[in-house]
PDB file of C-alpha atoms in Angstrom:
ATOM      1  CA  MET C   1     140.116 146.728 166.738  1.00  0.00           C
ATOM      2  CA  ARG C   2     142.507 149.530 165.983  1.00  0.00           C
ATOM      3  CA  GLU C   3     142.005 148.408 161.816  1.00  0.00           C
ATOM      4  CA  SER C   4     138.423 148.475 162.513  1.00  0.00           C
ATOM      5  CA  VAL C   5     138.627 152.021 163.707  1.00  0.00           C
ATOM      6  CA  ALA C   6     140.778 153.437 161.379  1.00  0.00           C
ATOM      7  CA  TYR C   7     138.927 152.230 158.252  1.00  0.00           C
ATOM      8  CA  GLU C   8     135.853 153.314 159.672  1.00  0.00           C
ATOM      9  CA  LEU C   9     137.599 157.167 160.118  1.00  0.00           C
ATOM     10  CA  ILE C  10     138.688 156.676 156.284  1.00  0.00           C
ATOM     11  CA  LYS C  11     135.468 155.163 155.302  1.00  0.00           C
ATOM     12  CA  LYS C  12     133.862 158.361 156.931  1.00  0.00           C
ATOM     13  CA  GLU C  13     136.238 161.041 155.486  1.00  0.00           C
ATOM     14  CA  GLY C  14     135.951 159.461 152.051  1.00  0.00           C
ATOM     15  CA  PHE C  15     131.966 159.628 152.236  1.00  0.00           C
ATOM     16  CA  GLU C  16     132.094 163.362 153.462  1.00  0.00           C
ATOM     17  CA  GLU C  17     134.832 164.181 151.006  1.00  0.00           C
ATOM     18  CA  GLY C  18     132.085 162.463 148.025  1.00  0.00           C
ATOM     19  CA  LEU C  19     129.101 164.257 149.597  1.00  0.00           C
ATOM     20  CA  GLN C  20     131.074 167.691 149.386  1.00  0.00           C
ATOM     21  CA  GLN C  21     132.045 167.282 145.654  1.00  0.00           C
ATOM     22  CA  GLY C  22     128.837 165.899 144.696  1.00  0.00           C
ATOM     23  CA  MET C  23     126.841 168.910 146.699  1.00  0.00           C
ATOM     24  CA  GLU C  24     129.396 171.523 144.482  1.00  0.00           C
ATOM     25  CA  ARG C  25     128.423 169.890 141.336  1.00  0.00           C
ATOM     26  CA  GLY C  26     125.316 169.996 141.936  1.00  0.00           C
ATOM     27  CA  LEU C  27     125.027 173.553 143.038  1.00  0.00           C
ATOM     28  CA  ARG C  28     126.971 173.884 139.663  1.00  0.00           C
ATOM     29  CA  GLN C  29     124.773 172.428 137.860  1.00  0.00           C
ATOM     30  CA  GLY C  30     122.143 174.167 138.837  1.00  0.00           C
ATOM     31  CA  PHE C  31     123.391 177.526 138.740  1.00  0.00           C
ATOM     32  CA  VAL C  32     124.248 176.457 134.641  1.00  0.00           C
ATOM     33  CA  GLN C  33     120.321 175.356 133.810  1.00  0.00           C
ATOM     34  CA  SER C  34     119.186 178.783 135.766  1.00  0.00           C
ATOM     35  CA  ALA C  35     121.894 180.708 133.487  1.00  0.00           C
ATOM     36  CA  ARG C  36     120.298 178.701 130.689  1.00  0.00           C
ATOM     37  CA  ARG C  37     116.737 179.584 131.198  1.00  0.00           C
ATOM     38  CA  LEU C  38     117.586 183.118 132.117  1.00  0.00           C
ATOM     39  CA  LEU C  39     119.070 183.411 128.579  1.00  0.00           C
ATOM     40  CA  VAL C  40     116.430 181.601 126.880  1.00  0.00           C
ATOM     41  CA  GLY C  41     113.749 183.866 128.824  1.00  0.00           C
ATOM     42  CA  ALA C  42     115.765 187.078 127.701  1.00  0.00           C
ATOM     43  CA  LEU C  43     116.164 185.846 123.722  1.00  0.00           C
ATOM     44  CA  GLU C  44     112.069 185.145 124.271  1.00  0.00           C
ATOM     45  CA  ALA C  45     111.259 188.627 125.148  1.00  0.00           C
ATOM     46  CA  ARG C  46     113.557 189.614 122.551  1.00  0.00           C
ATOM     47  CA  PHE C  47     112.503 187.912 119.562  1.00  0.00           C
ATOM     48  CA  GLU C  48     109.479 186.246 120.708  1.00  0.00           C
ATOM     49  CA  THR C  49     110.746 182.970 119.535  1.00  0.00           C
ATOM     50  CA  VAL C  50     113.745 180.999 119.926  1.00  0.00           C
ATOM     51  CA  PRO C  51     114.775 178.434 117.737  1.00  0.00           C
ATOM     52  CA  ARG C  52     115.511 174.583 117.843  1.00  0.00           C
ATOM     53  CA  SER C  53     118.755 175.127 116.757  1.00  0.00           C
ATOM     54  CA  VAL C  54     119.777 177.904 119.484  1.00  0.00           C
ATOM     55  CA  LEU C  55     118.638 176.341 122.025  1.00  0.00           C
ATOM     56  CA  THR C  56     120.187 172.955 120.919  1.00  0.00           C
ATOM     57  CA  MET C  57     123.688 174.743 121.399  1.00  0.00           C
ATOM     58  CA  LEU C  58     123.216 176.329 124.631  1.00  0.00           C
ATOM     59  CA  GLN C  59     122.345 172.877 125.767  1.00  0.00           C
ATOM     60  CA  GLU C  60     126.271 172.345 124.533  1.00  0.00           C
ATOM     61  CA  ILE C  61     127.116 174.777 126.856  1.00  0.00           C
ATOM     62  CA  ASP C  62     128.288 174.038 130.545  1.00  0.00           C
ATOM     63  CA  ASP C  63     130.300 177.135 131.683  1.00  0.00           C
ATOM     64  CA  PRO C  64     128.609 179.963 133.589  1.00  0.00           C
ATOM     65  CA  ASP C  65     130.954 182.444 132.371  1.00  0.00           C
ATOM     66  CA  ILE C  66     129.929 181.715 128.836  1.00  0.00           C
ATOM     67  CA  LEU C  67     126.271 181.978 129.364  1.00  0.00           C
ATOM     68  CA  GLU C  68     126.241 184.701 130.700  1.00  0.00           C
ATOM     69  CA  MET C  69     128.587 186.951 128.195  1.00  0.00           C
ATOM     70  CA  LEU C  70     125.948 185.234 125.970  1.00  0.00           C
ATOM     71  CA  HIS C  71     122.896 186.578 128.062  1.00  0.00           C
ATOM     72  CA  LYS C  72     124.716 190.289 127.416  1.00  0.00           C
ATOM     73  CA  ALA C  73     124.916 189.703 123.924  1.00  0.00           C
ATOM     74  CA  ALA C  74     121.515 188.657 123.529  1.00  0.00           C
ATOM     75  CA  VAL C  75     120.441 191.736 125.187  1.00  0.00           C
ATOM     76  CA  ARG C  76     122.509 193.696 122.907  1.00  0.00           C
ATOM     77  CA  ALA C  77     121.780 191.807 119.324  1.00  0.00           C
ATOM     78  CA  GLU C  78     119.897 193.785 116.758  1.00  0.00           C
ATOM     79  CA  SER C  79     118.328 190.806 115.505  1.00  0.00           C
ATOM     80  CA  MET C  80     118.078 186.546 116.205  1.00  0.00           C
ATOM     81  CA  GLU C  81     120.500 186.126 113.613  1.00  0.00           C
ATOM     82  CA  HIS C  82     122.729 188.165 115.192  1.00  0.00           C
ATOM     83  CA  PHE C  83     122.785 186.463 118.442  1.00  0.00           C
ATOM     84  CA  LYS C  84     123.187 183.083 116.553  1.00  0.00           C
ATOM     85  CA  GLU C  85     126.273 184.645 115.051  1.00  0.00           C
ATOM     86  CA  LYS C  86     128.010 185.510 118.355  1.00  0.00           C
ATOM     87  CA  LEU C  87     126.931 182.093 119.676  1.00  0.00           C
ATOM     88  CA  ARG C  88     128.299 179.821 116.546  1.00  0.00           C
ATOM     89  CA  ALA C  89     131.608 182.005 117.143  1.00  0.00           C
ATOM     90  CA  VAL C  90     130.965 180.245 121.166  1.00  0.00           C
ATOM     91  CA  VAL C  91     130.558 176.936 120.192  1.00  0.00           C
ATOM     92  CA  GLU C  92     132.928 176.458 117.536  1.00  0.00           C
ATOM     93  CA  GLN C  93     135.932 177.089 120.092  1.00  0.00           C
TER      94      GLN C  93
END
């Protein structure tokens, strides 16, 4: 009976830890998706259209800090070409 109780306790702790990790991963993924949407929205507001090549490169980035930095670059960019240079530099790192 003790093994059964110990086993159930370990199983419950493992489940709770897995659930917590899954929630954290989901929150991060949601934040990254929102940051991407905001960045694309800023580019559309600034330059009207966003080239498919830019959208493809943005999909490769999953670091929220980099997406935030790119958002600022999008707002300051003189042209889409200027933004693409910044984006390429980030992707090539």
